[in-house]
């Protein structure tokens, strides 16, 4: 099982949903970066369960403890070890899942691959393990801030309720002002109402998160097998429930002619840019200095609080009605995870680029 992400900047994670703790080790982190613990905790709080009526009711403090690699508030260049302890497990809620495979979940595939699985909350397949990604992402954000690079994500669609694809029409700083993390207040209320309705029916719903990366310099990414868009796509599709990624105009480009799709170059005061940005800030697999923006599609949560037909571990037909505490929609809590994966990817490729130039 591979548990490490990245090339120069690397995050190795450990832990399960109902184990003693979630944690990780960040290696390759530059020395001398101010490690703002309040900021790291704030990022974890954005992902934390039980924060609103439209998320899981599990109550966890999710307090991060830094074990190494930080001295007098700054990174030392040594591995940064950290841990977040689990405290509100209810494994009995998952007893019915010991012998039954949840439809569209990782139960069957984990069993097929490893011959065993932790049925309590999904074990290693649980979204709770993304805690480590949020810590790694927060550290990456602190380093990127010194480079003038920012990462901002927001909920852009829940079910059939969607924002305009042009992120420039919204004040993205307002996304944190509501429980859905959507920068359009009216749409956010509609989305929240839909999630509450779905939750009351014992069902779940999916949607889309948009991520915008500003200040990324031109030249990041490799022209062949390590294209920046491929790396970001890999990072996003590694998030639980993510099923699709598109950059810039994405699939809409398939209906355009080249004369409509091309981003025309211009130069002012020696600074090259493009008039439009349908490429989403990446061309030929390499950043071009424009905003990088992408959309990530998330499926509905697989665990339903209603009866579903399935089979047990012996292949016999059975009926399963899940218990426990589950998100009816992953999007609000997935926003900080998307930002974390984007930040780690950009920092990794920035460091990779600088290493290649030495």
GROMACS .gro file of C-alpha atoms in nm:
model
  358
    1UNK     CA    1   0.000   0.000   0.000
    2UNK     CA    2   0.151   0.332  -0.106
    3UNK     CA    3   0.106   0.599   0.160
    4UNK     CA    4   0.337   0.875   0.035
    5UNK     CA    5   0.249   1.173  -0.186
    6UNK     CA    6   0.496   1.399  -0.366
    7UNK     CA    7   0.849   1.407  -0.507
    8UNK     CA    8   1.059   1.668  -0.324
    9UNK     CA    9   0.787   1.779  -0.084
   10UNK     CA   10   0.654   1.448   0.048
   11UNK     CA   11   0.370   1.360   0.280
   12UNK     CA   12   0.347   1.012   0.430
   13UNK     CA   13   0.025   0.940   0.620
   14UNK     CA   14  -0.096   0.678   0.867
   15UNK     CA   15  -0.408   0.593   1.066
   16UNK     CA   16  -0.765   0.470   1.028
   17UNK     CA   17  -1.107   0.616   1.098
   18UNK     CA   18  -1.152   0.428   1.427
   19UNK     CA   19  -0.790   0.375   1.524
   20UNK     CA   20  -0.604   0.563   1.795
   21UNK     CA   21  -0.496   0.853   1.578
   22UNK     CA   22  -0.439   0.996   1.233
   23UNK     CA   23  -0.095   1.133   1.154
   24UNK     CA   24   0.186   1.182   0.912
   25UNK     CA   25   0.537   1.293   0.830
   26UNK     CA   26   0.621   1.581   0.595
   27UNK     CA   27   0.967   1.554   0.443
   28UNK     CA   28   1.149   1.788   0.206
   29UNK     CA   29   0.997   2.097   0.368
   30UNK     CA   30   1.221   2.405   0.337
   31UNK     CA   31   1.394   2.531   0.651
   32UNK     CA   32   1.317   2.872   0.795
   33UNK     CA   33   0.944   2.882   0.717
   34UNK     CA   34   0.732   3.033   0.995
   35UNK     CA   35   0.501   2.758   1.113
   36UNK     CA   36   0.181   2.927   1.224
   37UNK     CA   37   0.009   2.669   1.444
   38UNK     CA   38  -0.309   2.874   1.465
   39UNK     CA   39  -0.334   2.869   1.086
   40UNK     CA   40  -0.274   2.493   1.069
   41UNK     CA   41  -0.543   2.434   1.331
   42UNK     CA   42  -0.780   2.666   1.143
   43UNK     CA   43  -0.735   2.455   0.828
   44UNK     CA   44  -0.814   2.141   1.027
   45UNK     CA   45  -1.120   2.308   1.179
   46UNK     CA   46  -1.253   2.373   0.827
   47UNK     CA   47  -1.242   1.998   0.763
   48UNK     CA   48  -1.354   1.896   1.112
   49UNK     CA   49  -1.675   1.687   1.146
   50UNK     CA   50  -1.980   1.812   1.331
   51UNK     CA   51  -1.937   2.175   1.227
   52UNK     CA   52  -2.286   2.227   1.082
   53UNK     CA   53  -2.629   2.061   1.031
   54UNK     CA   54  -2.525   1.944   0.683
   55UNK     CA   55  -2.221   1.743   0.792
   56UNK     CA   56  -2.165   1.426   0.991
   57UNK     CA   57  -2.258   1.446   1.358
   58UNK     CA   58  -1.929   1.291   1.474
   59UNK     CA   59  -1.768   1.522   1.730
   60UNK     CA   60  -1.390   1.543   1.720
   61UNK     CA   61  -1.163   1.823   1.843
   62UNK     CA   62  -0.904   1.734   1.576
   63UNK     CA   63  -0.623   1.909   1.763
   64UNK     CA   64  -0.292   1.871   1.584
   65UNK     CA   65   0.029   1.797   1.774
   66UNK     CA   66   0.361   1.869   1.603
   67UNK     CA   67   0.619   1.613   1.713
   68UNK     CA   68   0.932   1.719   1.523
   69UNK     CA   69   1.083   1.944   1.259
   70UNK     CA   70   0.980   2.278   1.414
   71UNK     CA   71   1.195   2.480   1.655
   72UNK     CA   72   1.108   2.819   1.799
   73UNK     CA   73   0.821   2.856   1.554
   74UNK     CA   74   1.020   2.782   1.236
   75UNK     CA   75   1.081   2.475   1.025
   76UNK     CA   76   1.425   2.321   1.065
   77UNK     CA   77   1.439   2.132   0.736
   78UNK     CA   78   1.403   1.804   0.924
   79UNK     CA   79   1.097   1.579   0.884
   80UNK     CA   80   0.786   1.729   1.043
   81UNK     CA   81   0.598   1.460   1.232
   82UNK     CA   82   0.244   1.525   1.354
   83UNK     CA   83  -0.052   1.346   1.507
   84UNK     CA   84  -0.425   1.406   1.553
   85UNK     CA   85  -0.590   1.175   1.804
   86UNK     CA   86  -0.931   1.013   1.751
   87UNK     CA   87  -1.162   1.045   2.049
   88UNK     CA   88  -1.525   0.998   1.939
   89UNK     CA   89  -1.529   0.655   1.773
   90UNK     CA   90  -1.846   0.446   1.780
   91UNK     CA   91  -1.738   0.118   1.615
   92UNK     CA   92  -2.060  -0.058   1.717
   93UNK     CA   93  -2.244   0.158   1.460
   94UNK     CA   94  -2.061  -0.035   1.187
   95UNK     CA   95  -2.115  -0.392   1.308
   96UNK     CA   96  -2.365  -0.466   1.028
   97UNK     CA   97  -2.095  -0.378   0.775
   98UNK     CA   98  -1.859  -0.646   0.906
   99UNK     CA   99  -2.024  -0.906   0.681
  100UNK     CA  100  -2.183  -0.684   0.411
  101UNK     CA  101  -2.032  -0.483   0.126
  102UNK     CA  102  -2.166  -0.128   0.098
  103UNK     CA  103  -2.261  -0.048  -0.265
  104UNK     CA  104  -2.011   0.181  -0.441
  105UNK     CA  105  -1.783   0.183  -0.136
  106UNK     CA  106  -1.430   0.042  -0.097
  107UNK     CA  107  -1.542  -0.257   0.110
  108UNK     CA  108  -1.534  -0.515  -0.169
  109UNK     CA  109  -1.227  -0.380  -0.347
  110UNK     CA  110  -1.020  -0.363  -0.026
  111UNK     CA  111  -1.118  -0.719   0.059
  112UNK     CA  112  -1.035  -0.836  -0.294
  113UNK     CA  113  -0.693  -0.672  -0.283
  114UNK     CA  114  -0.580  -0.736   0.076
  115UNK     CA  115  -0.797  -1.025   0.190
  116UNK     CA  116  -0.903  -0.822   0.493
  117UNK     CA  117  -1.050  -0.484   0.578
  118UNK     CA  118  -1.134  -0.261   0.872
  119UNK     CA  119  -1.512  -0.228   0.853
  120UNK     CA  120  -1.528   0.041   1.125
  121UNK     CA  121  -1.605   0.357   0.933
  122UNK     CA  122  -1.416   0.226   0.631
  123UNK     CA  123  -1.081   0.210   0.808
  124UNK     CA  124  -0.812   0.339   0.576
  125UNK     CA  125  -1.066   0.420   0.303
  126UNK     CA  126  -1.244   0.664   0.535
  127UNK     CA  127  -1.239   1.034   0.449
  128UNK     CA  128  -1.112   1.088   0.804
  129UNK     CA  129  -0.760   1.007   0.690
  130UNK     CA  130  -0.765   1.332   0.487
  131UNK     CA  131  -0.681   1.505   0.816
  132UNK     CA  132  -0.315   1.437   0.732
  133UNK     CA  133  -0.357   1.598   0.392
  134UNK     CA  134  -0.499   1.912   0.551
  135UNK     CA  135  -0.198   1.940   0.782
  136UNK     CA  136   0.041   1.887   0.492
  137UNK     CA  137  -0.158   2.132   0.283
  138UNK     CA  138  -0.151   2.395   0.557
  139UNK     CA  139   0.229   2.367   0.576
  140UNK     CA  140   0.247   2.396   0.197
  141UNK     CA  141   0.024   2.705   0.202
  142UNK     CA  142   0.256   2.872   0.457
  143UNK     CA  143   0.552   2.816   0.224
  144UNK     CA  144   0.359   2.927  -0.086
  145UNK     CA  145   0.249   3.246   0.091
  146UNK     CA  146   0.613   3.357   0.099
  147UNK     CA  147   0.620   3.308  -0.278
  148UNK     CA  148   0.303   3.510  -0.335
  149UNK     CA  149   0.102   3.203  -0.437
  150UNK     CA  150  -0.252   3.152  -0.303
  151UNK     CA  151  -0.496   2.863  -0.329
  152UNK     CA  152  -0.872   2.915  -0.293
  153UNK     CA  153  -1.147   2.657  -0.347
  154UNK     CA  154  -1.522   2.679  -0.312
  155UNK     CA  155  -1.839   2.478  -0.367
  156UNK     CA  156  -1.962   2.564  -0.716
  157UNK     CA  157  -2.239   2.306  -0.757
  158UNK     CA  158  -2.458   2.080  -0.542
  159UNK     CA  159  -2.688   1.853  -0.739
  160UNK     CA  160  -2.853   2.070  -1.007
  161UNK     CA  161  -2.780   2.400  -0.829
  162UNK     CA  162  -2.473   2.553  -0.994
  163UNK     CA  163  -2.277   2.876  -1.008
  164UNK     CA  164  -2.148   3.032  -1.327
  165UNK     CA  165  -1.825   2.868  -1.445
  166UNK     CA  166  -1.645   3.206  -1.445
  167UNK     CA  167  -1.494   3.232  -1.096
  168UNK     CA  168  -1.407   3.599  -1.158
  169UNK     CA  169  -1.775   3.689  -1.112
  170UNK     CA  170  -1.754   3.607  -0.741
  171UNK     CA  171  -1.577   3.739  -0.434
  172UNK     CA  172  -1.409   3.414  -0.336
  173UNK     CA  173  -1.316   3.550   0.006
  174UNK     CA  174  -1.684   3.521   0.105
  175UNK     CA  175  -1.695   3.143   0.056
  176UNK     CA  176  -1.623   3.083   0.424
  177UNK     CA  177  -1.921   3.296   0.531
  178UNK     CA  178  -2.169   3.008   0.498
  179UNK     CA  179  -2.182   2.638   0.582
  180UNK     CA  180  -2.172   2.525   0.218
  181UNK     CA  181  -1.857   2.727   0.138
  182UNK     CA  182  -2.013   2.891  -0.165
  183UNK     CA  183  -1.935   3.255  -0.260
  184UNK     CA  184  -2.292   3.321  -0.377
  185UNK     CA  185  -2.511   3.371  -0.068
  186UNK     CA  186  -2.843   3.304  -0.241
  187UNK     CA  187  -2.714   2.987  -0.411
  188UNK     CA  188  -2.555   2.877  -0.084
  189UNK     CA  189  -2.894   2.883   0.088
  190UNK     CA  190  -3.047   2.677  -0.193
  191UNK     CA  191  -2.762   2.428  -0.173
  192UNK     CA  192  -2.792   2.398   0.205
  193UNK     CA  193  -3.167   2.342   0.181
  194UNK     CA  194  -3.114   2.069  -0.078
  195UNK     CA  195  -2.852   1.893   0.137
  196UNK     CA  196  -3.083   1.906   0.441
  197UNK     CA  197  -3.369   1.762   0.234
  198UNK     CA  198  -3.153   1.480   0.103
  199UNK     CA  199  -3.021   1.408   0.452
  200UNK     CA  200  -3.375   1.385   0.592
  201UNK     CA  201  -3.454   1.124   0.327
  202UNK     CA  202  -3.155   0.912   0.431
  203UNK     CA  203  -2.990   0.986   0.097
  204UNK     CA  204  -2.680   1.169  -0.028
  205UNK     CA  205  -2.589   1.406  -0.309
  206UNK     CA  206  -2.280   1.511  -0.507
  207UNK     CA  207  -2.155   1.821  -0.681
  208UNK     CA  208  -1.851   2.020  -0.788
  209UNK     CA  209  -1.571   2.216  -0.624
  210UNK     CA  210  -1.379   2.485  -0.812
  211UNK     CA  211  -1.016   2.560  -0.720
  212UNK     CA  212  -0.827   2.876  -0.819
  213UNK     CA  213  -0.449   2.911  -0.783
  214UNK     CA  214  -0.317   3.267  -0.816
  215UNK     CA  215   0.041   3.390  -0.839
  216UNK     CA  216   0.187   3.068  -0.978
  217UNK     CA  217   0.495   3.159  -1.186
  218UNK     CA  218   0.536   3.034  -1.542
  219UNK     CA  219   0.751   2.727  -1.590
  220UNK     CA  220   0.622   2.477  -1.334
  221UNK     CA  221   0.555   2.127  -1.464
  222UNK     CA  222   0.731   1.894  -1.703
  223UNK     CA  223   0.650   1.863  -2.075
  224UNK     CA  224   0.612   1.484  -2.084
  225UNK     CA  225   0.509   1.255  -1.799
  226UNK     CA  226   0.497   1.505  -1.512
  227UNK     CA  227   0.274   1.771  -1.663
  228UNK     CA  228   0.142   2.011  -1.400
  229UNK     CA  229  -0.220   1.946  -1.497
  230UNK     CA  230  -0.156   1.572  -1.476
  231UNK     CA  231  -0.005   1.614  -1.129
  232UNK     CA  232  -0.299   1.823  -1.011
  233UNK     CA  233  -0.541   1.573  -1.164
  234UNK     CA  234  -0.363   1.289  -0.984
  235UNK     CA  235  -0.382   1.480  -0.656
  236UNK     CA  236  -0.752   1.557  -0.691
  237UNK     CA  237  -0.857   1.210  -0.801
  238UNK     CA  238  -0.686   1.074  -0.491
  239UNK     CA  239  -0.947   1.247  -0.274
  240UNK     CA  240  -1.232   1.029  -0.152
  241UNK     CA  241  -1.541   1.048  -0.380
  242UNK     CA  242  -1.367   1.253  -0.652
  243UNK     CA  243  -1.469   1.123  -0.995
  244UNK     CA  244  -1.360   1.383  -1.250
  245UNK     CA  245  -1.136   1.686  -1.309
  246UNK     CA  246  -1.137   1.955  -1.579
  247UNK     CA  247  -0.904   2.250  -1.632
  248UNK     CA  248  -0.995   2.590  -1.772
  249UNK     CA  249  -1.287   2.565  -2.011
  250UNK     CA  250  -1.254   2.187  -1.980
  251UNK     CA  251  -1.508   1.978  -2.166
  252UNK     CA  252  -1.665   2.292  -2.312
  253UNK     CA  253  -1.359   2.315  -2.537
  254UNK     CA  254  -1.488   2.012  -2.728
  255UNK     CA  255  -1.768   2.222  -2.877
  256UNK     CA  256  -1.543   2.513  -2.980
  257UNK     CA  257  -1.335   2.582  -3.286
  258UNK     CA  258  -0.966   2.657  -3.246
  259UNK     CA  259  -1.031   3.022  -3.322
  260UNK     CA  260  -1.262   3.033  -3.019
  261UNK     CA  261  -1.057   2.817  -2.788
  262UNK     CA  262  -0.708   2.964  -2.833
  263UNK     CA  263  -0.572   3.198  -2.567
  264UNK     CA  264  -0.413   3.487  -2.759
  265UNK     CA  265  -0.085   3.621  -2.617
  266UNK     CA  266  -0.018   3.985  -2.537
  267UNK     CA  267   0.279   4.166  -2.381
  268UNK     CA  268   0.278   4.477  -2.166
  269UNK     CA  269   0.592   4.621  -2.009
  270UNK     CA  270   0.778   4.301  -2.089
  271UNK     CA  271   0.517   4.086  -1.917
  272UNK     CA  272   0.364   3.815  -2.137
  273UNK     CA  273   0.008   3.708  -2.060
  274UNK     CA  274  -0.300   3.584  -2.244
  275UNK     CA  275  -0.614   3.783  -2.320
  276UNK     CA  276  -0.836   3.487  -2.229
  277UNK     CA  277  -0.758   3.193  -2.005
  278UNK     CA  278  -0.948   2.897  -2.145
  279UNK     CA  279  -0.638   2.681  -2.089
  280UNK     CA  280  -0.673   2.730  -1.716
  281UNK     CA  281  -0.319   2.860  -1.666
  282UNK     CA  282  -0.143   2.550  -1.799
  283UNK     CA  283  -0.024   2.492  -2.156
  284UNK     CA  284   0.183   2.199  -2.272
  285UNK     CA  285   0.176   2.070  -1.916
  286UNK     CA  286   0.361   2.380  -1.787
  287UNK     CA  287   0.220   2.679  -1.599
  288UNK     CA  288   0.203   2.997  -1.809
  289UNK     CA  289   0.168   3.252  -1.526
  290UNK     CA  290  -0.207   3.298  -1.555
  291UNK     CA  291  -0.451   3.185  -1.287
  292UNK     CA  292  -0.471   2.806  -1.269
  293UNK     CA  293  -0.829   2.699  -1.224
  294UNK     CA  294  -0.990   2.358  -1.221
  295UNK     CA  295  -1.314   2.190  -1.126
  296UNK     CA  296  -1.345   1.861  -0.939
  297UNK     CA  297  -1.658   1.646  -0.957
  298UNK     CA  298  -1.758   1.456  -0.643
  299UNK     CA  299  -2.005   1.169  -0.641
  300UNK     CA  300  -2.274   1.129  -0.375
  301UNK     CA  301  -2.151   0.967  -0.052
  302UNK     CA  302  -2.180   0.588  -0.090
  303UNK     CA  303  -2.309   0.518   0.262
  304UNK     CA  304  -2.687   0.570   0.279
  305UNK     CA  305  -2.908   0.571   0.589
  306UNK     CA  306  -3.171   0.370   0.404
  307UNK     CA  307  -3.198   0.010   0.291
  308UNK     CA  308  -2.989  -0.106  -0.005
  309UNK     CA  309  -2.955  -0.443  -0.170
  310UNK     CA  310  -2.605  -0.589  -0.161
  311UNK     CA  311  -2.416  -0.913  -0.094
  312UNK     CA  312  -2.230  -1.036   0.212
  313UNK     CA  313  -1.868  -1.147   0.230
  314UNK     CA  314  -1.973  -1.493   0.106
  315UNK     CA  315  -2.158  -1.354  -0.196
  316UNK     CA  316  -2.506  -1.414  -0.056
  317UNK     CA  317  -2.777  -1.153  -0.123
  318UNK     CA  318  -2.859  -0.937   0.179
  319UNK     CA  319  -3.010  -0.602   0.274
  320UNK     CA  320  -2.801  -0.335   0.441
  321UNK     CA  321  -2.916  -0.022   0.622
  322UNK     CA  322  -2.618   0.172   0.746
  323UNK     CA  323  -2.605   0.330   1.089
  324UNK     CA  324  -2.357   0.574   1.233
  325UNK     CA  325  -2.276   0.932   1.143
  326UNK     CA  326  -2.216   1.019   0.780
  327UNK     CA  327  -2.200   1.327   0.559
  328UNK     CA  328  -2.499   1.364   0.325
  329UNK     CA  329  -2.270   1.565   0.094
  330UNK     CA  330  -1.889   1.576   0.099
  331UNK     CA  331  -1.850   1.915  -0.066
  332UNK     CA  332  -1.844   2.157   0.230
  333UNK     CA  333  -1.574   1.958   0.410
  334UNK     CA  334  -1.391   1.866   0.088
  335UNK     CA  335  -1.314   2.231   0.002
  336UNK     CA  336  -1.012   2.251   0.239
  337UNK     CA  337  -0.895   1.909   0.120
  338UNK     CA  338  -0.896   2.026  -0.243
  339UNK     CA  339  -0.695   2.333  -0.139
  340UNK     CA  340  -0.452   2.113   0.054
  341UNK     CA  341  -0.385   1.880  -0.238
  342UNK     CA  342  -0.345   2.174  -0.477
  343UNK     CA  343  -0.104   2.354  -0.241
  344UNK     CA  344   0.112   2.044  -0.189
  345UNK     CA  345   0.126   1.980  -0.564
  346UNK     CA  346   0.226   2.336  -0.650
  347UNK     CA  347   0.492   2.351  -0.376
  348UNK     CA  348   0.629   2.012  -0.480
  349UNK     CA  349   0.663   2.124  -0.841
  350UNK     CA  350   0.813   2.456  -0.738
  351UNK     CA  351   1.080   2.274  -0.535
  352UNK     CA  352   1.123   2.017  -0.814
  353UNK     CA  353   1.178   2.298  -1.064
  354UNK     CA  354   1.438   2.467  -0.842
  355UNK     CA  355   1.614   2.135  -0.782
  356UNK     CA  356   1.636   2.071  -1.157
  357UNK     CA  357   1.799   2.412  -1.208
  358UNK     CA  358   2.080   2.347  -0.956
   0.00000   0.00000   0.00000
